Amino acid sequence: MSSNTSIGRGKKGSKFWMQELINGRDVTQLNEAILGKGCKIGWISPLASENYAEYMLNSESLQETLKGKGVAFGKGFFSFWPARQPQWDAIGITEDKTLILVEAKAHTSETITHKQTDEAKMSDGSKKNLKLITESMRESFESLNSKGDFDVWLNEYYQLGNRLTFLTKLKEKGIKVKLVLLNIVGDPTHISTTEKEWQNHYAQAFGKMIGRLDAPQDVIIVNFKV
């Protein structure tokens, strides 16, 4: 297993449901929940045939697959981020070569994440990476014409912040892309969350992050009942 791939079957929560939906009979329902009736998504991960591998976008094998489908990242494309990138819960591509990047959650508490910022405990390399990450995230914060609080991006919703950063940076570089926030409604395997709770949660999160209650352009929120 390479350092930019994770494999294995999920047993509960969002990992389990992401694998179930992509590889099961509900995949058409999932596709239409994301893009509308009749729309198709060719899922690249997590596939049962590949032991449910999840990828970072700088994975060589993933890039080779995407290149074959008409989406190519040139040399130095990911200079805005360290080599250790976010790992996507699912990656797909549409017929018009739109990249679909999915972040899946089964409970609102999973969305609260923080970036380590205690520089006294960090190596020089980690400090350099943190500086690059912070600069890229701030650029994305500003590109969204945000009226929110940038500190929240680093110290409350760091994971969502870095996903938004990848969305904005890929768009700037000419990639057609959608960020899907897939939220499991009524998860019987772990902690059950209602659709209303998800709606309230993201209204609060985006209110803090960008100063408005709705999601930014090309962010699709899907509250999927299982």
Tab-separated table of C-alpha atoms in Angstrom:
chain	number	residue	atom	x	y	z
A	1	MET	CA	0.000	0.000	0.000
A	2	SER	CA	1.401	3.374	-0.981
A	3	SER	CA	1.494	6.336	1.380
A	4	ASN	CA	-1.205	8.180	-0.556
A	5	THR	CA	-3.738	5.347	-0.503
A	6	SER	CA	-5.795	3.682	2.219
A	7	ILE	CA	-7.569	0.357	1.763
A	8	GLY	CA	-9.960	-1.953	3.583
A	9	ARG	CA	-13.612	-2.524	4.384
A	10	GLY	CA	-15.376	-0.081	6.669
A	11	LYS	CA	-17.488	-1.556	9.457
A	12	LYS	CA	-19.641	1.408	10.470
A	13	GLY	CA	-20.308	5.088	9.945
A	14	SER	CA	-19.470	7.123	6.863
A	15	LYS	CA	-16.705	4.810	5.612
A	16	PHE	CA	-19.072	1.832	5.637
A	17	TRP	CA	-21.893	3.720	3.928
A	18	MET	CA	-19.680	5.302	1.297
A	19	GLN	CA	-18.502	1.842	0.291
A	20	GLU	CA	-22.040	0.442	0.383
A	21	LEU	CA	-23.455	3.198	-1.811
A	22	ILE	CA	-20.690	3.202	-4.418
A	23	ASN	CA	-20.661	-0.577	-4.800
A	24	GLY	CA	-24.334	-1.400	-4.213
A	25	ARG	CA	-27.720	-1.143	-5.847
A	26	ASP	CA	-28.242	2.379	-4.466
A	27	VAL	CA	-25.455	3.877	-6.600
A	28	THR	CA	-27.986	5.232	-9.148
A	29	GLN	CA	-29.916	6.875	-6.327
A	30	LEU	CA	-26.671	8.377	-5.038
A	31	ASN	CA	-25.691	9.669	-8.498
A	32	GLU	CA	-29.060	11.339	-8.943
A	33	ALA	CA	-28.972	12.809	-5.437
A	34	ILE	CA	-25.697	14.487	-6.389
A	35	LEU	CA	-26.334	15.660	-9.951
A	36	GLY	CA	-30.030	15.116	-10.699
A	37	LYS	CA	-32.228	12.545	-12.382
A	38	GLY	CA	-30.619	10.611	-15.209
A	39	CYS	CA	-27.101	11.796	-14.393
A	40	LYS	CA	-24.285	9.274	-14.312
A	41	ILE	CA	-21.021	9.269	-12.392
A	42	GLY	CA	-18.196	6.858	-13.140
A	43	TRP	CA	-16.820	6.041	-9.701
A	44	ILE	CA	-13.092	5.498	-9.395
A	45	SER	CA	-13.018	4.938	-5.635
A	46	PRO	CA	-13.748	3.280	-3.269
A	47	LEU	CA	-14.261	0.158	-5.370
A	48	ALA	CA	-14.723	-3.329	-3.932
A	49	SER	CA	-12.560	-4.692	-6.754
A	50	GLU	CA	-9.652	-2.572	-5.429
A	51	ASN	CA	-10.205	-3.425	-1.739
A	52	TYR	CA	-12.044	-0.116	-1.256
A	53	ALA	CA	-8.934	1.993	-1.843
A	54	GLU	CA	-9.226	5.706	-1.102
A	55	TYR	CA	-6.833	8.156	-2.726
A	56	MET	CA	-5.126	11.485	-2.495
A	57	LEU	CA	-5.231	13.359	-5.792
A	58	ASN	CA	-1.446	13.146	-6.155
A	59	SER	CA	-1.539	9.337	-6.185
A	60	GLU	CA	0.303	8.190	-9.318
A	61	SER	CA	-2.163	5.381	-10.010
A	62	LEU	CA	-5.150	7.699	-9.587
A	63	GLN	CA	-3.598	10.315	-11.862
A	64	GLU	CA	-3.004	7.671	-14.506
A	65	THR	CA	-6.656	6.618	-14.274
A	66	LEU	CA	-7.903	10.203	-14.489
A	67	LYS	CA	-5.608	10.967	-17.414
A	68	GLY	CA	-7.190	8.081	-19.281
A	69	LYS	CA	-10.573	9.670	-18.672
A	70	GLY	CA	-9.528	13.108	-19.877
A	71	VAL	CA	-8.510	14.848	-16.654
A	72	ALA	CA	-4.780	15.558	-16.335
A	73	PHE	CA	-2.756	17.352	-13.680
A	74	GLY	CA	0.436	18.861	-15.045
A	75	LYS	CA	3.837	18.981	-13.395
A	76	GLY	CA	3.786	21.090	-10.262
A	77	PHE	CA	-0.017	21.196	-10.306
A	78	PHE	CA	-0.278	20.649	-6.548
A	79	SER	CA	2.353	23.177	-5.519
A	80	PHE	CA	-0.255	24.831	-3.313
A	81	TRP	CA	-0.164	21.908	-0.820
A	82	PRO	CA	2.374	19.602	0.832
A	83	ALA	CA	2.844	16.070	-0.493
A	84	ARG	CA	0.568	14.705	2.237
A	85	GLN	CA	-2.806	15.711	0.802
A	86	PRO	CA	-6.395	15.191	1.912
A	87	GLN	CA	-7.632	11.681	1.228
A	88	TRP	CA	-11.022	11.602	-0.468
A	89	ASP	CA	-13.836	9.315	0.674
A	90	ALA	CA	-14.894	8.889	-2.950
A	91	ILE	CA	-13.740	10.136	-6.345
A	92	GLY	CA	-15.761	10.010	-9.538
A	93	ILE	CA	-15.979	11.593	-12.962
A	94	THR	CA	-18.927	12.522	-15.152
A	95	GLU	CA	-19.389	12.147	-18.892
A	96	ASP	CA	-18.442	15.807	-19.380
A	97	LYS	CA	-15.192	15.244	-17.429
A	98	THR	CA	-16.295	16.942	-14.218
A	99	LEU	CA	-14.348	15.618	-11.252
A	100	ILE	CA	-16.527	14.614	-8.286
A	101	LEU	CA	-14.769	14.768	-4.912
A	102	VAL	CA	-16.704	13.428	-1.927
A	103	GLU	CA	-16.313	14.070	1.783
A	104	ALA	CA	-18.685	11.762	3.673
A	105	LYS	CA	-19.843	12.103	7.277
A	106	ALA	CA	-22.242	10.117	9.457
A	107	HIS	CA	-22.459	12.555	12.403
A	108	THR	CA	-21.927	16.285	12.838
A	109	SER	CA	-19.186	15.788	15.445
A	110	GLU	CA	-16.979	14.297	12.705
A	111	THR	CA	-16.790	17.674	11.001
A	112	ILE	CA	-15.091	19.442	13.919
A	113	THR	CA	-11.356	19.260	13.186
A	114	HIS	CA	-8.332	21.356	14.141
A	115	LYS	CA	-4.932	21.948	12.579
A	116	GLN	CA	-1.961	21.607	14.918
A	117	THR	CA	-0.520	25.094	15.291
A	118	ASP	CA	1.830	24.678	18.279
A	119	GLU	CA	4.934	25.616	16.315
A	120	ALA	CA	7.199	25.065	19.306
A	121	LYS	CA	6.605	21.315	18.922
A	122	MET	CA	6.942	21.209	15.141
A	123	SER	CA	9.917	20.347	12.947
A	124	ASP	CA	11.191	22.846	10.391
A	125	GLY	CA	9.558	20.798	7.632
A	126	SER	CA	6.224	20.789	9.467
A	127	LYS	CA	6.429	24.546	9.971
A	128	LYS	CA	7.056	25.005	6.240
A	129	ASN	CA	4.085	22.777	5.416
A	130	LEU	CA	1.856	24.642	7.849
A	131	LYS	CA	2.850	27.957	6.268
A	132	LEU	CA	2.001	26.669	2.784
A	133	ILE	CA	-1.326	25.235	3.945
A	134	THR	CA	-2.274	28.421	5.778
A	135	GLU	CA	-1.396	30.609	2.793
A	136	SER	CA	-3.391	28.445	0.370
A	137	MET	CA	-6.373	28.274	2.674
A	138	ARG	CA	-6.342	32.041	3.187
A	139	GLU	CA	-6.217	32.579	-0.584
A	140	SER	CA	-9.255	30.347	-0.962
A	141	PHE	CA	-11.008	32.117	1.918
A	142	GLU	CA	-10.470	35.413	0.112
A	143	SER	CA	-11.424	34.038	-3.318
A	144	LEU	CA	-14.834	33.126	-1.889
A	145	ASN	CA	-15.340	36.784	-0.933
A	146	SER	CA	-15.749	35.481	2.566
A	147	LYS	CA	-17.223	37.618	5.303
A	148	GLY	CA	-16.511	34.878	7.827
A	149	ASP	CA	-13.707	34.222	10.308
A	150	PHE	CA	-10.549	32.699	8.818
A	151	ASP	CA	-9.435	31.420	12.237
A	152	VAL	CA	-12.403	29.035	12.097
A	153	TRP	CA	-10.921	27.440	8.959
A	154	LEU	CA	-7.840	26.388	10.941
A	155	ASN	CA	-9.202	25.823	14.420
A	156	GLU	CA	-12.737	24.469	14.077
A	157	TYR	CA	-13.513	23.350	10.539
A	158	TYR	CA	-10.008	22.604	9.283
A	159	GLN	CA	-11.003	19.559	7.233
A	160	LEU	CA	-13.858	21.367	5.526
A	161	GLY	CA	-11.549	24.324	4.980
A	162	ASN	CA	-8.932	22.251	3.213
A	163	ARG	CA	-11.583	20.567	1.058
A	164	LEU	CA	-12.855	24.002	0.023
A	165	THR	CA	-9.260	24.987	-0.708
A	166	PHE	CA	-8.788	22.047	-3.071
A	167	LEU	CA	-12.063	22.927	-4.772
A	168	THR	CA	-11.067	26.537	-5.372
A	169	LYS	CA	-7.486	25.731	-6.407
A	170	LEU	CA	-8.541	23.044	-8.888
A	171	LYS	CA	-11.081	25.438	-10.412
A	172	GLU	CA	-8.422	28.160	-10.693
A	173	LYS	CA	-6.258	25.698	-12.609
A	174	GLY	CA	-9.015	24.905	-15.107
A	175	ILE	CA	-10.344	21.629	-13.705
A	176	LYS	CA	-14.114	21.154	-13.765
A	177	VAL	CA	-14.903	19.917	-10.262
A	178	LYS	CA	-17.665	19.553	-7.698
A	179	LEU	CA	-17.185	19.079	-3.964
A	180	VAL	CA	-19.875	16.809	-2.521
A	181	LEU	CA	-20.554	16.892	1.209
A	182	LEU	CA	-22.356	13.582	1.671
A	183	ASN	CA	-24.123	13.310	5.010
A	184	ILE	CA	-25.680	10.064	6.201
A	185	VAL	CA	-29.186	10.489	7.615
A	186	GLY	CA	-30.366	7.939	10.189
A	187	ASP	CA	-27.179	5.848	10.365
A	188	PRO	CA	-28.099	2.586	12.177
A	189	THR	CA	-24.456	1.476	12.479
A	190	HIS	CA	-23.166	4.309	14.658
A	191	ILE	CA	-24.805	7.629	15.629
A	192	SER	CA	-28.088	8.552	13.989
A	193	THR	CA	-28.352	12.124	12.662
A	194	THR	CA	-31.506	13.711	11.256
A	195	GLU	CA	-31.692	15.704	8.041
A	196	LYS	CA	-32.662	18.795	10.046
A	197	GLU	CA	-29.559	18.414	12.205
A	198	TRP	CA	-27.402	18.286	9.073
A	199	GLN	CA	-29.110	21.352	7.621
A	200	ASN	CA	-28.615	23.326	10.819
A	201	HIS	CA	-25.022	22.170	11.120
A	202	TYR	CA	-23.927	23.341	7.670
A	203	ALA	CA	-25.804	26.612	7.974
A	204	GLN	CA	-23.806	27.237	11.146
A	205	ALA	CA	-20.508	26.060	9.641
A	206	PHE	CA	-20.756	28.178	6.496
A	207	GLY	CA	-22.047	31.099	8.526
A	208	LYS	CA	-18.835	31.017	10.562
A	209	MET	CA	-16.532	30.223	7.637
A	210	ILE	CA	-17.785	32.486	4.868
A	211	GLY	CA	-20.470	34.638	6.452
A	212	ARG	CA	-23.485	33.158	4.686
A	213	LEU	CA	-25.758	30.188	5.370
A	214	ASP	CA	-25.694	28.541	1.940
A	215	ALA	CA	-22.873	26.520	0.437
A	216	PRO	CA	-20.376	28.126	-1.985
A	217	GLN	CA	-20.636	27.574	-5.730
A	218	ASP	CA	-19.811	24.006	-6.846
A	219	VAL	CA	-20.342	22.625	-3.344
A	220	ILE	CA	-23.194	20.103	-3.294
A	221	ILE	CA	-24.664	19.087	0.050
A	222	VAL	CA	-26.400	15.700	-0.055
A	223	ASN	CA	-28.282	14.475	3.013
A	224	PHE	CA	-28.726	10.801	2.154
A	225	LYS	CA	-31.181	8.651	4.113
A	226	VAL	CA	-30.084	5.045	4.651
